[in-house]
Short mmCIF file of C-alpha atoms in Angstrom, two decimals:
data_model
loop_
_atom_site.label_atom_id
_atom_site.label_comp_id
_atom_site.label_asym_id
_atom_site.label_seq_id
_atom_site.Cartn_x
_atom_site.Cartn_y
_atom_site.Cartn_z
CA MET A 1 -4.72 -13.74 -19.27
CA SER A 2 -7.42 -11.19 -18.82
CA ASP A 3 -6.19 -7.46 -18.80
CA VAL A 4 -9.31 -6.49 -16.57
CA PRO A 5 -8.94 -7.81 -12.78
CA HIS A 6 -11.65 -9.35 -10.87
CA LEU A 7 -12.19 -6.92 -8.27
CA ARG A 8 -12.35 -3.05 -9.28
CA PHE A 9 -13.50 0.44 -8.26
CA PRO A 10 -16.88 0.80 -9.89
CA GLU A 11 -15.83 4.47 -11.39
CA PHE A 12 -13.18 2.64 -13.39
CA SER A 13 -13.68 0.95 -16.55
CA GLY A 14 -11.74 -0.44 -19.70
CA GLU A 15 -8.52 -2.81 -20.11
CA TRP A 16 -5.52 -2.54 -18.47
CA GLU A 17 -2.55 -1.96 -20.72
CA GLU A 18 0.71 -4.13 -20.71
CA HIS A 19 4.26 -2.57 -20.82
CA THR A 20 7.42 -3.50 -20.08
CA LEU A 21 9.49 -1.48 -17.18
CA SER A 22 11.51 -0.05 -19.44
CA GLU A 23 8.73 2.44 -20.46
CA TYR A 24 8.85 3.61 -17.13
CA LEU A 25 12.19 3.21 -15.64
CA GLU A 26 15.35 3.75 -16.89
CA PHE A 27 17.73 1.47 -14.76
CA LYS A 28 21.44 2.10 -13.65
CA ASN A 29 23.50 -0.34 -10.98
CA GLY A 30 24.58 1.66 -7.60
CA LEU A 31 27.74 2.66 -5.91
CA ASN A 32 30.50 0.77 -4.45
CA PRO A 33 32.47 2.78 -2.44
CA ASP A 34 35.28 1.60 -0.19
CA ALA A 35 34.79 0.81 3.38
CA LYS A 36 36.52 4.05 4.95
CA ARG A 37 33.65 6.25 3.37
CA ILE A 38 30.97 4.48 4.89
CA GLY A 39 29.15 5.49 8.32
CA SER A 40 29.10 9.20 7.60
CA GLY A 41 27.38 11.41 5.07
CA LEU A 42 24.21 10.83 2.87
CA PRO A 43 21.63 8.13 3.55
CA PHE A 44 22.97 5.45 1.49
CA ILE A 45 20.62 2.61 0.55
CA SER A 46 21.18 -0.81 0.86
CA VAL A 47 18.88 -4.33 0.06
CA MET A 48 17.86 -3.85 4.13
CA ASP A 49 16.20 -0.76 3.05
CA ILE A 50 14.33 -2.35 0.09
CA LEU A 51 13.32 -4.96 2.18
CA SER A 52 12.00 -2.72 5.07
CA GLU A 53 8.18 -2.59 6.13
CA GLY A 54 6.88 0.77 4.14
CA VAL A 55 8.16 3.03 1.40
CA ILE A 56 11.77 4.28 2.00
CA ASN A 57 12.36 8.00 2.87
CA TYR A 58 15.41 10.15 4.06
CA ASP A 59 14.84 9.12 7.75
CA ASN A 60 14.57 5.77 7.62
CA ILE A 61 17.52 4.87 5.81
CA ARG A 62 20.13 3.08 7.74
CA GLY A 63 23.42 3.47 6.22
CA LYS A 64 25.11 6.49 5.37
CA VAL A 65 28.34 7.29 2.83
CA ASP A 66 30.60 10.12 1.84
CA ALA A 67 29.68 11.20 -1.84
CA THR A 68 31.43 13.30 -4.15
CA ASP A 69 29.17 15.78 -6.50
CA LYS A 70 29.68 13.23 -9.04
CA GLU A 71 28.51 10.79 -7.54
CA ILE A 72 25.42 12.54 -5.95
CA GLU A 73 25.04 13.18 -9.89
CA CYS A 74 25.09 9.91 -10.78
CA PHE A 75 23.84 8.09 -7.96
CA GLY A 76 21.29 10.14 -6.49
CA VAL A 77 17.50 8.91 -5.80
CA LYS A 78 14.51 11.00 -6.57
CA ASP A 79 11.26 10.84 -5.35
CA GLY A 80 9.36 8.29 -7.11
CA ASP A 81 12.52 6.53 -8.11
CA LEU A 82 12.03 2.19 -7.85
CA LEU A 83 15.01 0.51 -5.69
CA PHE A 84 15.58 -3.09 -6.73
CA GLN A 85 17.42 -6.13 -5.10
CA ARG A 86 19.92 -7.14 -7.63
CA SER A 87 21.74 -10.24 -5.95
CA SER A 88 20.28 -12.68 -3.42
CA GLU A 89 20.90 -15.69 -1.82
CA THR A 90 17.56 -17.00 -2.87
CA LEU A 91 16.02 -16.99 -6.31
CA GLU A 92 12.68 -15.80 -3.95
CA ASP A 93 13.87 -12.74 -3.10
CA VAL A 94 16.00 -11.71 -6.19
CA GLY A 95 14.35 -8.40 -7.81
CA ARG A 96 12.42 -7.29 -4.58
CA ALA A 97 11.58 -3.78 -4.95
CA ASN A 98 10.42 -0.43 -2.95
CA VAL A 99 10.22 3.17 -3.65
CA TYR A 100 11.47 6.03 -2.54
CA MET A 101 9.38 9.01 -1.33
CA ASP A 102 11.00 11.98 -0.18
CA ASN A 103 12.33 14.99 -2.01
CA ARG A 104 15.78 15.02 -0.56
CA THR A 105 18.85 13.55 -1.85
CA ALA A 106 19.88 9.94 -0.90
CA ILE A 107 22.59 7.56 -2.57
CA TYR A 108 21.98 3.73 -3.59
CA GLY A 109 24.69 1.14 -3.14
CA GLY A 110 26.12 -1.43 -5.54
CA PHE A 111 24.07 -4.39 -4.38
CA VAL A 112 20.56 -1.94 -5.85
CA ILE A 113 19.54 -1.12 -9.27
CA ARG A 114 17.64 2.26 -9.29
CA GLY A 115 14.94 2.03 -11.66
CA ARG A 116 14.63 6.08 -12.81
CA LYS A 117 11.39 7.41 -13.56
CA ILE A 118 10.87 8.15 -17.16
CA GLY A 119 6.89 7.70 -17.10
CA ASN A 120 3.51 8.41 -15.95
CA TYR A 121 3.19 6.63 -12.98
CA ALA A 122 1.81 6.35 -9.48
CA PRO A 123 4.83 5.55 -7.21
CA LEU A 124 3.08 3.92 -4.43
CA PHE A 125 1.19 2.02 -7.00
CA PHE A 126 4.21 0.48 -9.00
CA LYS A 127 5.46 -0.55 -5.49
CA TYR A 128 2.42 -2.73 -4.92
CA LEU A 129 2.19 -4.05 -8.43
CA LEU A 130 5.84 -5.20 -8.14
CA ALA A 131 4.90 -6.96 -5.11
CA THR A 132 2.22 -9.20 -6.74
CA PRO A 133 2.62 -12.66 -7.65
CA LEU A 134 2.22 -12.20 -11.40
CA ALA A 135 5.36 -9.53 -10.94
CA ARG A 136 7.44 -11.63 -8.53
CA ASN A 137 6.99 -14.93 -11.44
CA ARG A 138 8.17 -13.04 -14.10
CA THR A 139 10.89 -11.09 -11.93
CA ARG A 140 12.24 -14.46 -10.59
CA ARG A 141 12.50 -15.95 -14.67
CA MET A 142 15.03 -13.07 -14.99
CA GLY A 143 17.32 -14.03 -12.32
CA ALA A 144 20.33 -16.40 -12.80
CA GLY A 145 22.99 -17.47 -10.75
CA ALA A 146 23.97 -20.89 -8.78
CA GLN A 147 25.36 -19.97 -5.25
CA HIS A 148 23.71 -16.66 -5.40
CA PHE A 149 20.80 -15.39 -7.85
CA ASN A 150 21.02 -12.16 -9.73
CA ILE A 151 19.41 -9.77 -12.05
CA GLY A 152 20.26 -6.90 -13.91
CA GLN A 153 18.97 -4.06 -16.07
CA GLU A 154 18.72 -5.73 -19.17
CA GLY A 155 16.67 -8.38 -17.21
CA LEU A 156 14.19 -5.87 -15.50
CA SER A 157 13.89 -3.72 -18.55
CA LYS A 158 12.10 -6.70 -20.18
CA ILE A 159 9.59 -7.59 -17.43
CA SER A 160 5.97 -6.79 -18.81
CA LEU A 161 3.07 -6.18 -16.42
CA TYR A 162 -0.50 -4.98 -16.61
CA PHE A 163 -1.04 -1.19 -15.76
CA PRO A 164 -4.20 1.08 -15.88
CA SER A 165 -4.84 4.85 -15.97
CA ILE A 166 -2.71 7.08 -13.65
CA GLU A 167 -6.20 7.71 -11.81
CA GLU A 168 -7.07 4.12 -11.20
CA GLN A 169 -3.34 3.88 -9.95
CA ARG A 170 -3.65 6.28 -7.50
CA LYS A 171 -7.14 5.08 -6.06
CA ILE A 172 -5.64 1.48 -5.72
CA ALA A 173 -2.58 3.02 -4.01
CA GLY A 174 -4.51 5.21 -1.92
CA PHE A 175 -6.81 2.10 -0.44
CA LEU A 176 -3.87 -0.20 -0.14
CA THR A 177 -1.72 2.36 1.84
CA LEU A 178 -4.72 2.53 4.35
CA ILE A 179 -5.15 -0.94 4.85
CA ASP A 180 -1.16 -1.07 5.87
CA GLU A 181 -1.49 1.69 8.05
CA ARG A 182 -4.66 -0.07 10.10
CA ILE A 183 -2.05 -3.18 10.08
CA ALA A 184 0.54 -1.15 11.41
CA THR A 185 -1.78 0.53 13.83
CA GLN A 186 -2.72 -2.95 15.04
CA ASN A 187 0.92 -4.48 15.35
CA LYS A 188 1.60 -1.37 17.34
CA ILE A 189 -1.12 -2.43 19.72
CA ILE A 190 -0.27 -6.39 19.97
CA GLU A 191 3.22 -4.98 21.02
CA ASP A 192 2.24 -3.15 23.51
CA LEU A 193 -0.26 -5.59 24.65
CA LYS A 194 2.74 -8.08 24.56
CA LYS A 195 4.78 -5.92 26.69
CA LEU A 196 2.18 -5.33 29.04
CA LYS A 197 1.24 -9.09 29.80
CA SER A 198 5.40 -9.60 30.19
CA ALA A 199 5.65 -6.86 32.89
CA ILE A 200 2.34 -7.94 34.48
CA SER A 201 3.75 -11.45 34.42
CA LYS A 202 7.03 -10.99 35.81
CA TYR A 203 5.42 -8.74 38.79
CA LEU A 204 3.16 -11.62 39.67
CA PHE A 205 5.44 -14.61 39.34
CA ALA A 206 7.94 -12.34 41.48
CA ARG A 207 5.58 -11.64 44.22
CA LYS A 208 4.67 -15.27 44.24
CA ASP A 209 8.48 -16.28 44.57
CA LEU A 210 9.04 -13.54 47.45
CA LEU A 211 6.26 -15.20 49.09
CA GLU A 212 7.67 -18.47 49.22
CA THR A 213 10.84 -17.32 50.27
CA THR A 214 9.04 -15.42 53.26
CA ILE A 215 7.31 -18.65 54.20
CA CYS A 216 10.47 -20.72 54.12
#
């Protein structure tokens, strides 16, 4: 496989270097609290947050959990940490990843593996990289199971991918983020148009029904 992408910004040259994820991330499984602690406290990252559109931040995390100071120290997430889906009903989704982009402390759950940032990388680039076909294929190979597919810290550590310089990482991340923002804007326009169409259709057909009732 070539270590240079087919499409590239002109100011960059040289090969991308292959590294294992363990060179950039230190992995740890999440917190498994009892049910009575769920529902209040700090934001509690789950698989649903990993699979959501966009990055994870303090305000868009769905769950909450009461956590001790020791648990916050052990299971807290920091800006730039990666979060991986540990278990899935399908091999296709095992090891899906997202990034935490916030300076405020949140906690992550037991079905999640945290990749604590220990190397120099652009967090958004890493998120996009982990969603590429090559990364997904190599991640799925590390998955195992029958009814449920799982991936562990050791499996994630062994995955190797190609990384450019930090400057090129930031350039790629900025470009792809801009496209994502435009997609989000277009999706909002489409949703607004759907609502407008629904409202107009309801009004038009309601008037037709009223007219028929009046004639009869």
